[in-house]
Amino acid sequence: MSDTLLDIKDLSIEYHTEFEKVYAVNGLSLKLNYGETLGLVGETGAGKTTTALGIIRLLPDGIGIVTKGSIQLDGTDMVHESEEKVRKLRGKTVSMIFQDPMTSLNPIKTVGDQIQEVLRAHDRSMSKAELSRQVDEMMEMVGIPSYRKTEYPHEFSGGMKQRIVIAMALVCEPKLILADEPTTALDVTIQAQMLGLIRNLQKKLNTAMILITHDLGVVANTCEKVAVMYAGEIVENGFAEQIFCQEKLHPYTRGLFNAIPKLDVETSRLEAIEGMVPDPTQRIEGCRFANRCRFATPACSQEPPYVEVENGHFIKCHLFSGENRSGKTIPETVSGSLTREKSVVSEKEVS
Amino acid sequence: MRKFILKRLGQGIIVFMLICFFSYIIMFLIPGDPVYALYGANISPEQYQMYYKQLHLDQPLLLRFFNWFINFLRGDFGWSSRYRCSVNELIATRLPITMYIGILSLILTAFFGILFGVIASVKRGKWQDSVITVLANIGSTMPLFWIGVLGVYVFAIKLGWLPASGYTSPFIDLGLNLKQILLPVIAMAFCQVANITRLTRSNMLEVINDDFVRTARAKGITEHEVIFGHVIPNAISPVINMIGMLFRVVVAGSVAIEKIFNIPGMGQLMIVSITSKDVNPLQACIVVISTVVLIVNLLVDIIYALIDPRIRLQ
């Protein structure tokens, strides 16, 4: 058996509504090994959640459509396999933790029943006593006393609800967890607890995880690998150390880092990335980030290559292609050498 | 849960007493003299005085109400001057008929309304949805009496499949009974099915897009389990509430339906009592029907609380 758990090749997902087509994911490729943790980073609308829903095949029926590419999950083709087969994988091989614990639990079922439902869905022969024992065990594991299993979601706080959601996602010991901003709806102290909890359980059960977030701090804490998404594609992909040492970075990733407030430097304004995310209803030729990029050149109207700048560290940018491959010519300070006017000019050229 | 039921029961008793009180005093607010109404206008002044005393009309209103209420609780509804028998007897023969037809049509309404609503929402945008939605819109615009008359015209007069009117006890001739009640039951259910369908559909569609339904799908349970275990239980509460309210509509509808199909039920009794100024059976009708509605509403509240744990807290 190979090490690869998840292999996404050239995946494109579109949303077809009555009025328009939205190109949510465009030619995304991604690999994940068993037991690995990947942080999927990007701003709102980058297609992170769509990618996750595509993996577990829960895109809105008839609206979200995989138009291209393949998803191999633990040897199963998640794009073309029958609904019945995919259903059996959900919860058992791949499970998902959703963003908002307040709304992701059924308000009129006891939490114990909701956890138990996952077990029963995948093993109909399990006895009542065994089901009950496993639910108890799982609840204790996420730090909720098991006697509370007969209570309803409204009797729990937000953090407790998220623990229940985590218990539901992990109770069948899946090979892959898709955690879609699991801490965004929680306050900061609970966030740390939740991440700690998820990481501990993940280690214990040897589960791989894709952690979707827009918080680089969370990624630094939790993930071995990082993939940065922008406008439906992965622009940078590598090990966490490679990206967080900030030597060679895609201009967009650099922008994300610069937008983090620094305590040791006095600034009056936070540094934001100029401009807006391109309209997802339009197809764009060449680099999607070019119109916001300070380093943009005429070459950027061509599709940028995927360049391996170091072992396992890929950047999708013209800056790193050809003679620039080593990345030496674009140190961090390069931003100072390029004037604002030049970037405006290149913006026009691109558009 | 027990506290919740006791609380609702207490509220019900208070409402029941208010209904009794108002249904009693309202009889003395309508114009006309009860003595003349009961014994005719051709009595002598001496006779008038005698009957006046006999009816305790010389006592204060509250005292009369109190006496009447005590008798009422004992199960003595008084005497009907129109039918020349005790009101108890009248109610005992007529209430079961109205309830029989009413409950049958309500069961039909609930079953088909929920069924069509669920189908339309699950098959949203497909042909099943379009057909059901169009039929539901047509159905909800048709008045009850019109459907009744139309049914009689088509199935009784033109096709001759069913009797046009009348009522036979199911214990005497079940076949004939079923034939006779078929049209009234369907007529009463027809327009209500449309309302229940529309309400069920819209509630289902609202819940089907909720986050917890996606969570349920992510667990790997079957679509069947998602719909029956998660969507319907969350969408059904307003529908049950509406069915409870429909009970009132059914009772009100019985007045029209029993007239059209000539069924000797509570609706007929009320009409006759009103037109002949027969006070005792009318009061009894009002109180008995209100009590039945009250009990049904209490049951709806309890079912509501059984389904949704959040209600129990209030």
XYZ file of C-alpha atoms in Angstrom:
665
model
C 0.000 0.000 0.000
C 1.262 3.424 -0.881
C 1.510 6.254 1.625
C -0.938 8.432 -0.259
C -4.339 8.719 1.394
C -5.770 11.518 -0.671
C -4.794 12.388 -4.213
C -6.583 15.248 -5.905
C -5.640 15.883 -9.523
C -6.586 18.959 -11.522
C -9.914 19.350 -9.732
C -12.400 21.961 -10.938
C -15.713 22.640 -9.219
C -18.359 25.011 -10.499
C -21.578 26.226 -8.953
C -24.351 26.439 -11.495
C -27.198 28.671 -10.423
C -30.079 30.004 -12.451
C -28.274 33.239 -13.158
C -24.580 32.482 -13.376
C -21.740 30.032 -13.231
C -19.294 30.391 -10.363
C -15.834 28.930 -10.869
C -15.127 27.999 -7.263
C -12.193 25.606 -7.661
C -9.917 25.732 -10.709
C -7.460 22.952 -11.456
C -6.527 22.126 -7.889
C -4.013 19.351 -7.194
C -3.187 18.095 -3.731
C -1.673 15.045 -2.081
C -1.934 13.953 1.499
C -0.323 10.951 3.203
C -1.781 8.831 5.993
C -1.607 10.571 9.363
C -0.465 13.912 7.945
C -1.910 17.285 8.840
C -2.361 19.882 6.150
C -3.371 23.472 6.741
C -5.474 24.836 3.904
C -5.157 28.600 4.140
C -6.766 31.389 2.171
C -9.209 34.230 2.421
C -12.973 33.906 2.321
C -14.179 32.758 -1.079
C -10.904 31.092 -2.062
C -12.693 27.750 -2.452
C -11.430 26.009 0.694
C -14.800 24.785 1.892
C -15.843 23.859 -1.645
C -12.744 21.676 -1.948
C -13.598 19.931 1.330
C -17.219 19.404 0.314
C -15.961 18.028 -2.986
C -13.757 15.504 -1.163
C -16.623 14.211 0.998
C -19.046 14.708 -1.921
C -21.558 16.881 -0.125
C -21.685 19.720 -2.633
C -25.222 21.126 -2.917
C -27.125 18.681 -5.093
C -27.488 19.835 -8.691
C -25.711 23.135 -8.011
C -22.125 22.260 -7.089
C -20.644 20.217 -9.915
C -17.205 18.676 -10.359
C -16.401 19.548 -13.954
C -12.869 18.239 -14.225
C -10.255 16.204 -12.433
C -10.268 13.340 -9.973
C -10.282 12.733 -6.242
C -8.795 9.449 -5.037
C -9.480 8.842 -1.363
C -8.019 5.682 0.134
C -8.377 3.960 -3.216
C -11.875 5.182 -4.010
C -12.762 7.543 -6.820
C -14.872 10.085 -4.944
C -16.027 11.806 -8.124
C -17.464 8.851 -10.024
C -18.182 6.202 -7.400
C -21.858 5.345 -6.709
C -23.718 7.353 -4.087
C -24.253 4.267 -1.927
C -20.536 3.488 -1.786
C -19.613 7.111 -1.027
C -22.246 7.255 1.709
C -20.583 4.305 3.433
C -17.249 6.146 3.373
C -18.696 9.270 4.960
C -18.203 9.195 8.703
C -16.115 6.029 8.461
C -13.201 6.880 6.155
C -13.656 10.621 5.888
C -15.565 12.858 8.252
C -16.067 16.566 8.506
C -16.147 19.076 11.348
C -18.226 22.067 10.358
C -17.631 25.686 11.129
C -20.505 26.638 13.410
C -21.242 24.257 16.307
C -24.354 26.299 17.165
C -26.169 25.160 14.057
C -24.464 21.908 13.132
C -26.235 19.801 15.765
C -29.840 18.669 15.481
C -31.689 20.637 18.203
C -34.257 17.939 18.989
C -32.053 14.866 19.327
C -29.986 14.068 22.388
C -26.254 14.418 21.816
C -25.745 10.753 22.702
C -28.153 9.712 19.949
C -26.392 11.950 17.475
C -23.011 10.407 18.215
C -24.452 6.912 18.240
C -26.028 7.467 14.840
C -22.610 7.532 13.203
C -21.642 4.184 14.719
C -24.945 2.591 13.776
C -24.749 3.849 10.205
C -21.559 1.875 9.668
C -22.226 -1.212 11.735
C -25.882 -2.222 11.926
C -25.093 -5.317 13.930
C -23.623 -3.463 16.901
C -25.479 -4.204 20.151
C -27.094 -1.484 22.228
C -24.666 -2.003 25.068
C -21.684 -1.781 22.732
C -23.047 1.376 21.083
C -23.602 2.936 24.461
C -20.124 1.973 25.647
C -18.454 3.506 22.602
C -20.477 6.709 22.899
C -19.514 7.006 26.570
C -15.877 6.438 25.740
C -15.896 9.016 22.950
C -17.595 11.634 25.103
C -15.064 11.163 27.883
C -12.324 11.436 25.253
C -13.501 14.884 24.175
C -13.875 15.905 27.806
C -17.613 15.720 28.398
C -18.905 13.525 31.236
C -20.816 10.669 29.627
C -23.882 11.073 31.857
C -24.687 14.173 29.807
C -25.406 12.118 26.703
C -29.154 12.285 27.357
C -29.080 16.079 27.155
C -29.987 18.180 24.147
C -27.683 20.565 22.274
C -29.313 23.685 23.771
C -28.134 22.548 27.181
C -24.476 22.875 26.140
C -22.239 25.897 25.607
C -20.652 26.653 22.235
C -17.333 25.041 23.104
C -19.093 21.959 24.485
C -21.155 21.673 21.306
C -17.988 21.765 19.238
C -16.622 18.955 21.421
C -19.743 16.942 20.568
C -19.235 17.711 16.872
C -15.625 16.546 17.180
C -16.766 13.392 18.973
C -19.198 12.705 16.123
C -16.474 13.192 13.541
C -13.999 10.910 15.313
C -16.134 8.156 16.782
C -15.611 5.839 13.791
C -11.881 6.586 13.747
C -11.816 7.939 10.182
C -8.663 8.047 8.102
C -9.230 11.674 7.154
C -10.895 14.558 8.955
C -11.889 17.684 7.108
C -11.988 20.410 9.740
C -13.664 23.438 8.205
C -12.670 26.411 10.351
C -13.475 24.465 13.514
C -12.538 27.327 15.800
C -13.775 30.390 13.938
C -17.092 30.567 15.776
C -15.475 30.120 19.189
C -13.715 32.599 21.440
C -9.938 32.604 21.685
C -9.491 30.629 24.920
C -11.774 27.886 23.650
C -9.992 27.952 20.271
C -6.739 26.854 21.858
C -8.499 24.080 23.794
C -10.240 22.833 20.672
C -7.068 22.753 18.597
C -5.248 20.938 21.371
C -8.071 18.444 21.610
C -8.256 17.823 17.882
C -4.492 17.387 17.649
C -4.304 14.969 20.580
C -7.116 12.806 19.271
C -5.695 12.899 15.791
C -2.327 11.658 17.064
C -3.983 9.005 19.195
C -6.082 7.662 16.318
C -3.423 8.302 13.641
C -5.853 10.261 11.513
C -4.899 12.568 8.682
C -6.460 16.002 8.729
C -7.088 18.914 6.423
C -7.492 21.973 8.601
C -9.228 24.769 6.779
C -8.575 28.179 8.250
C -7.653 31.739 7.457
C -5.626 31.991 10.609
C -1.888 31.441 10.002
C -1.304 31.235 13.743
C -3.555 28.198 13.961
C -1.671 26.550 11.112
C 1.722 27.192 12.700
C 0.487 25.496 15.848
C -1.113 22.495 14.289
C 0.023 21.558 10.819
C 2.983 19.790 9.222
C 2.104 20.900 5.720
C 0.561 24.063 4.405
C -1.293 24.790 1.186
C -2.237 28.359 0.375
C -5.334 28.808 -1.737
C -6.182 31.816 -3.827
C -9.171 32.183 -6.163
C -9.801 28.476 -6.459
C -6.250 27.205 -6.857
C -3.319 26.323 -4.673
C -0.621 28.949 -5.169
C 1.838 27.579 -2.654
C 2.296 24.226 -1.034
C 5.001 22.976 1.293
C 6.102 21.964 4.762
C 5.168 24.336 7.534
C 8.810 25.137 8.365
C 9.553 26.058 4.768
C 6.674 28.468 4.637
C 6.941 29.926 8.108
C 10.681 30.631 7.740
C 9.492 33.036 5.035
C 12.533 32.771 2.812
C 10.853 32.008 -0.452
C 7.192 32.764 -0.699
C 4.518 33.335 -3.269
C 3.699 37.079 -3.292
C 0.208 36.311 -2.028
C 1.488 34.294 0.913
C 3.918 37.121 1.680
C 0.965 39.482 1.664
C -0.840 37.246 4.153
C 2.172 37.275 6.472
C 2.544 41.032 6.172
C -1.086 41.468 7.135
C -0.418 39.929 10.546
C 0.137 42.699 13.092
C 3.640 42.637 14.567
C 4.214 43.450 18.198
C 7.857 44.454 17.787
C 7.384 46.994 15.011
C 5.390 50.133 15.494
C 2.909 50.621 12.673
C -0.060 52.936 12.411
C -1.845 50.851 9.823
C -1.895 47.140 9.113
C -0.463 46.228 5.761
C -3.269 44.905 3.614
C -3.115 43.287 0.189
C -4.328 45.894 -2.286
C -7.360 45.218 -4.444
C -10.010 42.561 -4.414
C -10.266 38.831 -5.063
C -11.133 38.402 -8.763
C -14.783 37.868 -9.626
C -15.302 34.085 -9.435
C -17.896 34.179 -12.213
C -15.190 35.184 -14.714
C -12.563 32.880 -16.140
C -9.088 34.405 -15.900
C -6.148 33.671 -18.170
C -2.728 33.526 -16.586
C -1.938 34.261 -12.961
C -5.051 35.060 -10.936
C -3.171 37.123 -8.413
C -1.435 39.325 -11.027
C -3.795 42.290 -10.713
C -2.989 42.602 -7.013
C 0.655 41.572 -7.208
C 3.442 44.068 -6.665
C 5.867 41.960 -8.663
C 3.622 41.428 -11.655
C 5.290 41.469 -15.075
C 3.867 41.033 -18.599
C 4.768 37.349 -18.264
C 2.014 36.993 -15.689
C -0.671 36.949 -18.361
C 0.581 33.421 -19.098
C -0.401 30.519 -16.867
C 2.356 30.403 -14.215
C 4.304 27.150 -13.756
C 4.395 25.072 -10.594
C 7.983 25.429 -9.423
C 9.592 23.260 -6.773
C 11.789 25.830 -5.046
C 13.012 23.460 -2.350
C 12.402 19.827 -1.633
C 8.618 19.506 -1.292
C 7.974 23.235 -1.500
C 5.984 24.291 -4.580
C 5.152 27.813 -5.692
C 2.931 28.677 -8.614
C 4.535 31.900 -9.806
C 6.611 33.227 -12.719
C 9.040 34.814 -10.264
C 10.462 31.406 -9.479
C 10.619 29.999 -12.976
C 13.686 29.804 -15.251
C 16.796 31.651 -14.064
C 14.932 32.755 -10.942
C 14.462 29.162 -9.938
C 16.740 29.419 -6.935
C 14.643 32.299 -5.725
C 17.788 34.198 -4.799
C 16.980 37.224 -6.916
C 13.791 37.927 -5.052
C 14.651 38.472 -1.439
C 12.072 39.804 0.928
C 13.309 43.343 0.401
C 12.447 43.209 -3.262
C 9.160 44.833 -2.384
C 11.093 48.030 -1.730
C 12.909 47.958 -5.038
C 9.739 47.870 -7.067
C 7.921 51.147 -7.076
C 4.226 51.554 -6.585
C 3.880 53.162 -10.057
C 5.328 50.164 -11.737
C 2.827 47.878 -10.110
C -0.019 50.097 -11.227
C 1.268 49.943 -14.797
C 1.540 46.208 -14.722
C -1.938 45.975 -13.289
C -3.257 47.780 -16.345
C -1.264 45.577 -18.662
C -2.775 42.529 -17.121
C -6.320 43.734 -17.175
C -42.473 17.372 31.575
C -45.065 16.656 34.287
C -44.874 20.254 35.438
C -45.445 21.395 31.857
C -48.564 19.218 31.499
C -49.972 20.336 34.868
C -49.437 23.966 33.910
C -51.224 23.559 30.594
C -54.018 21.610 32.338
C -54.498 24.445 34.837
C -54.688 26.978 32.033
C -57.200 24.738 30.264
C -59.469 24.602 33.305
C -59.499 28.389 33.597
C -60.367 28.725 29.908
C -63.092 26.107 30.297
C -64.743 28.068 33.119
C -64.613 31.279 31.118
C -66.215 29.532 28.144
C -69.016 28.220 30.379
C -69.611 31.644 31.851
C -69.757 33.493 28.544
C -71.826 30.860 26.797
C -74.313 31.200 29.660
C -74.619 34.950 29.911
C -74.591 35.452 26.156
C -78.010 33.837 26.049
C -79.408 36.645 28.154
C -77.849 39.311 25.989
C -79.591 38.303 22.794
C -82.991 39.986 22.293
C -86.237 38.179 23.055
C -87.841 36.877 26.252
C -86.809 33.362 27.231
C -90.240 32.599 28.707
C -92.087 33.484 25.494
C -89.423 31.678 23.513
C -89.948 28.509 25.492
C -93.707 28.445 25.974
C -95.006 30.555 23.098
C -96.446 34.061 23.067
C -100.023 32.967 23.817
C -99.715 32.411 27.562
C -101.586 34.331 30.265
C -99.747 36.716 32.619
C -100.269 34.220 35.481
C -98.735 31.449 33.476
C -95.900 33.819 32.535
C -95.205 34.520 36.208
C -95.275 30.829 37.006
C -92.851 29.891 34.256
C -90.717 32.907 35.161
C -90.298 31.495 38.665
C -89.889 27.964 37.349
C -86.946 29.090 35.235
C -85.448 30.856 38.283
C -85.391 34.093 36.314
C -86.160 35.983 39.511
C -82.752 35.020 40.933
C -79.572 37.052 40.342
C -77.635 36.174 37.171
C -74.522 34.935 38.970
C -76.536 32.625 41.197
C -78.368 31.237 38.171
C -75.068 30.691 36.452
C -73.713 28.933 39.507
C -76.684 26.565 39.694
C -76.544 25.928 35.977
C -72.799 25.291 36.153
C -73.204 22.801 39.016
C -75.850 20.919 37.056
C -73.642 21.088 34.039
C -70.698 19.540 35.862
C -73.012 16.808 37.093
C -73.773 16.103 33.454
C -77.266 17.580 33.394
C -77.635 19.854 30.406
C -81.337 20.600 30.878
C -84.342 20.135 28.638
C -84.819 20.931 24.973
C -88.146 22.560 24.222
C -87.743 22.049 20.493
C -86.988 18.325 20.557
C -88.973 17.589 23.719
C -86.217 15.469 25.238
C -83.225 15.978 27.532
C -80.232 17.746 26.009
C -77.990 14.941 27.292
C -79.780 12.571 24.976
C -79.364 14.930 22.015
C -75.647 15.429 22.613
C -75.075 11.737 23.203
C -76.478 10.817 19.795
C -75.089 13.757 17.817
C -71.603 14.413 19.185
C -70.284 10.977 18.115
C -71.514 11.567 14.546
C -69.777 14.922 14.212
C -66.601 13.606 15.858
C -66.634 10.496 13.664
C -66.758 12.506 10.447
C -64.504 15.255 11.779
C -61.757 12.957 13.032
C -61.820 10.833 9.874
C -61.413 13.899 7.692
C -58.704 15.233 9.994
C -56.754 11.969 9.776
C -57.116 12.052 6.000
C -55.999 15.685 5.957
C -52.966 15.093 8.139
C -51.867 11.962 6.290
C -52.137 13.280 2.753
C -51.093 16.818 3.633
C -47.849 15.684 5.243
C -47.246 13.034 2.572
C -47.657 15.447 -0.338
C -45.685 18.162 1.471
C -42.755 15.828 2.095
C -42.791 14.523 -1.490
C -42.927 18.049 -2.921
C -40.007 19.235 -0.789
C -37.797 16.196 -1.330
C -38.455 16.328 -5.097
C -38.105 20.074 -5.177
C -38.124 21.507 -8.692
C -39.005 18.153 -10.267
C -42.360 17.351 -11.865
C -43.801 15.842 -8.641
C -43.251 19.179 -6.931
C -44.892 21.145 -9.735
C -47.978 18.908 -9.843
C -48.460 18.976 -6.064
C -47.881 22.725 -5.812
C -50.396 23.511 -8.554
C -53.015 21.180 -7.040
C -52.402 22.605 -3.575
C -52.892 26.141 -4.826
C -56.134 25.190 -6.551
C -57.322 23.242 -3.504
C -56.683 26.007 -1.028
C -58.828 28.456 -3.020
C -61.953 26.268 -3.104
C -64.543 26.886 -0.383
C -65.813 23.908 1.609
C -69.522 24.244 0.823
C -68.797 24.542 -2.886
C -66.758 21.316 -2.913
C -69.574 19.637 -0.986
C -72.208 20.712 -3.479
C -69.942 19.878 -6.416
C -69.305 16.412 -4.953
C -73.019 15.761 -4.569
C -73.663 16.955 -8.120
C -70.936 14.829 -9.723
C -70.883 11.629 -7.675
C -74.447 11.409 -6.444
C -76.597 13.012 -9.134
C -74.602 12.590 -12.374
C -72.727 9.347 -11.720
C -75.000 7.938 -9.057
C -72.149 6.168 -7.273
C -72.877 7.518 -3.814
C -75.978 8.560 -1.895
C -76.593 12.299 -1.997
C -77.439 12.675 1.682
C -78.486 10.985 4.893
C -76.754 9.141 7.685
C -76.925 5.579 8.960
C -75.136 4.352 12.040
C -72.044 2.246 11.206
C -73.306 -0.323 13.728
C -76.464 -0.844 11.703
C -75.085 -0.859 8.168
C -71.365 -0.237 7.872
C -71.314 -0.351 4.064
C -74.047 2.212 3.670
C -72.493 4.328 6.419
C -69.148 4.445 4.621
C -70.834 5.352 1.342
C -72.740 8.126 3.027
C -69.825 9.677 4.872
C -67.336 9.364 2.008
C -68.339 12.608 0.295
C -68.590 14.750 3.443
C -65.259 13.451 4.777
C -63.447 14.043 1.490
C -65.059 17.437 0.991
C -63.908 18.529 4.434
C -60.412 17.146 3.947
C -59.939 18.481 0.418
C -59.248 22.149 1.083
C -57.336 21.460 4.306
C -54.981 18.991 2.639
C -53.848 21.834 0.401
C -52.981 24.045 3.377
C -51.136 21.314 5.231
C -49.229 20.407 2.067
C -48.062 23.941 1.524
C -47.053 24.417 5.134
C -45.205 21.084 5.272
C -43.377 21.806 2.023
C -42.170 25.244 3.054
C -41.093 24.040 6.509
C -39.269 21.065 5.043
C -37.412 23.243 2.560
C -36.346 25.547 5.346
C -34.980 22.710 7.481
C -33.410 20.795 4.574
C -30.903 23.626 4.117
C -29.980 23.763 7.798
C -26.409 23.006 8.802
C -27.331 20.033 10.955
C -28.829 18.256 7.939
C -25.464 18.545 6.206
C -23.842 17.229 9.396
C -26.244 14.304 9.304
C -25.325 13.549 5.694
C -21.630 13.749 6.588
C -22.194 10.965 9.134
C -22.886 8.521 6.339
C -26.490 7.721 7.237
C -28.870 7.016 4.357
C -30.860 9.785 2.704
C -33.964 8.050 4.055
C -32.643 8.373 7.606
C -31.691 12.004 6.976
C -35.232 12.897 5.873
C -37.127 10.831 8.466
C -34.715 11.173 11.370
C -33.619 14.784 11.043
C -35.615 16.853 8.575
C -39.207 15.783 9.277
C -38.998 15.893 13.101
C -37.659 19.434 12.889
C -40.157 20.576 10.285
C -43.258 18.953 11.726
C -43.977 21.097 14.819
C -45.755 23.962 13.014
C -47.688 21.379 10.995
C -48.969 19.652 14.133
C -49.902 23.020 15.525
C -51.849 23.757 12.362
C -53.624 20.393 12.486
C -54.697 21.245 16.037
C -56.098 24.523 14.818
C -57.790 22.773 11.904
C -59.873 20.888 14.428
C -61.736 24.119 15.039
C -62.188 24.566 11.297
C -63.560 21.042 11.052
C -66.109 21.709 13.782
C -67.136 24.957 12.108
C -67.211 23.191 8.757
C -69.557 20.563 10.169
C -72.283 23.203 10.266
C -72.131 23.586 6.479
C -71.387 19.952 5.656
C -74.141 18.529 7.865
C -76.587 20.906 6.251
C -75.558 19.914 2.705
C -75.514 16.172 3.377
C -78.364 16.199 5.901
C -76.376 14.537 8.674
C -77.873 14.699 12.194
C -74.763 15.973 13.988
C -73.818 18.839 16.283
C -73.816 21.329 13.401
C -77.446 20.598 12.564
C -78.405 20.734 16.240
C -76.811 24.159 16.572
C -78.618 25.569 13.552
C -81.980 24.235 14.700
C -81.392 25.449 18.266
C -80.531 28.930 17.088
C -83.494 29.258 14.736
C -85.946 27.909 17.338
C -84.400 29.866 20.230
C -83.820 26.644 22.123
C -81.328 27.887 24.693
C -80.273 24.758 26.578
C -79.017 22.636 23.684
C -77.257 25.645 22.176
C -75.362 26.324 25.401
C -74.517 22.672 25.674
C -73.278 22.603 22.066
C -71.032 25.598 22.602
C -69.542 24.257 25.806
C -69.090 20.694 24.554
C -67.471 21.742 21.281
C -65.235 24.262 23.031
C -64.182 21.609 25.508
C -63.297 19.178 22.740
C -61.260 21.877 20.982
C -59.609 22.696 24.299
C -58.617 19.080 24.852
C -57.252 18.803 21.313
C -55.176 21.950 21.800
C -53.841 20.558 25.066
C -52.833 17.360 23.269
C -51.139 19.402 20.539
C -49.149 21.304 23.156
C -48.048 18.060 24.767
C -47.053 16.492 21.433
C -45.196 19.703 20.632
C -43.224 19.442 23.853
C -42.526 15.755 23.308
C -41.002 16.538 19.896
C -39.051 19.648 20.798
C -37.194 19.637 24.124
C -36.758 23.410 23.972
C -40.518 23.936 24.435
C -40.483 22.098 27.767
C -38.323 24.815 29.293
C -40.796 27.601 28.712
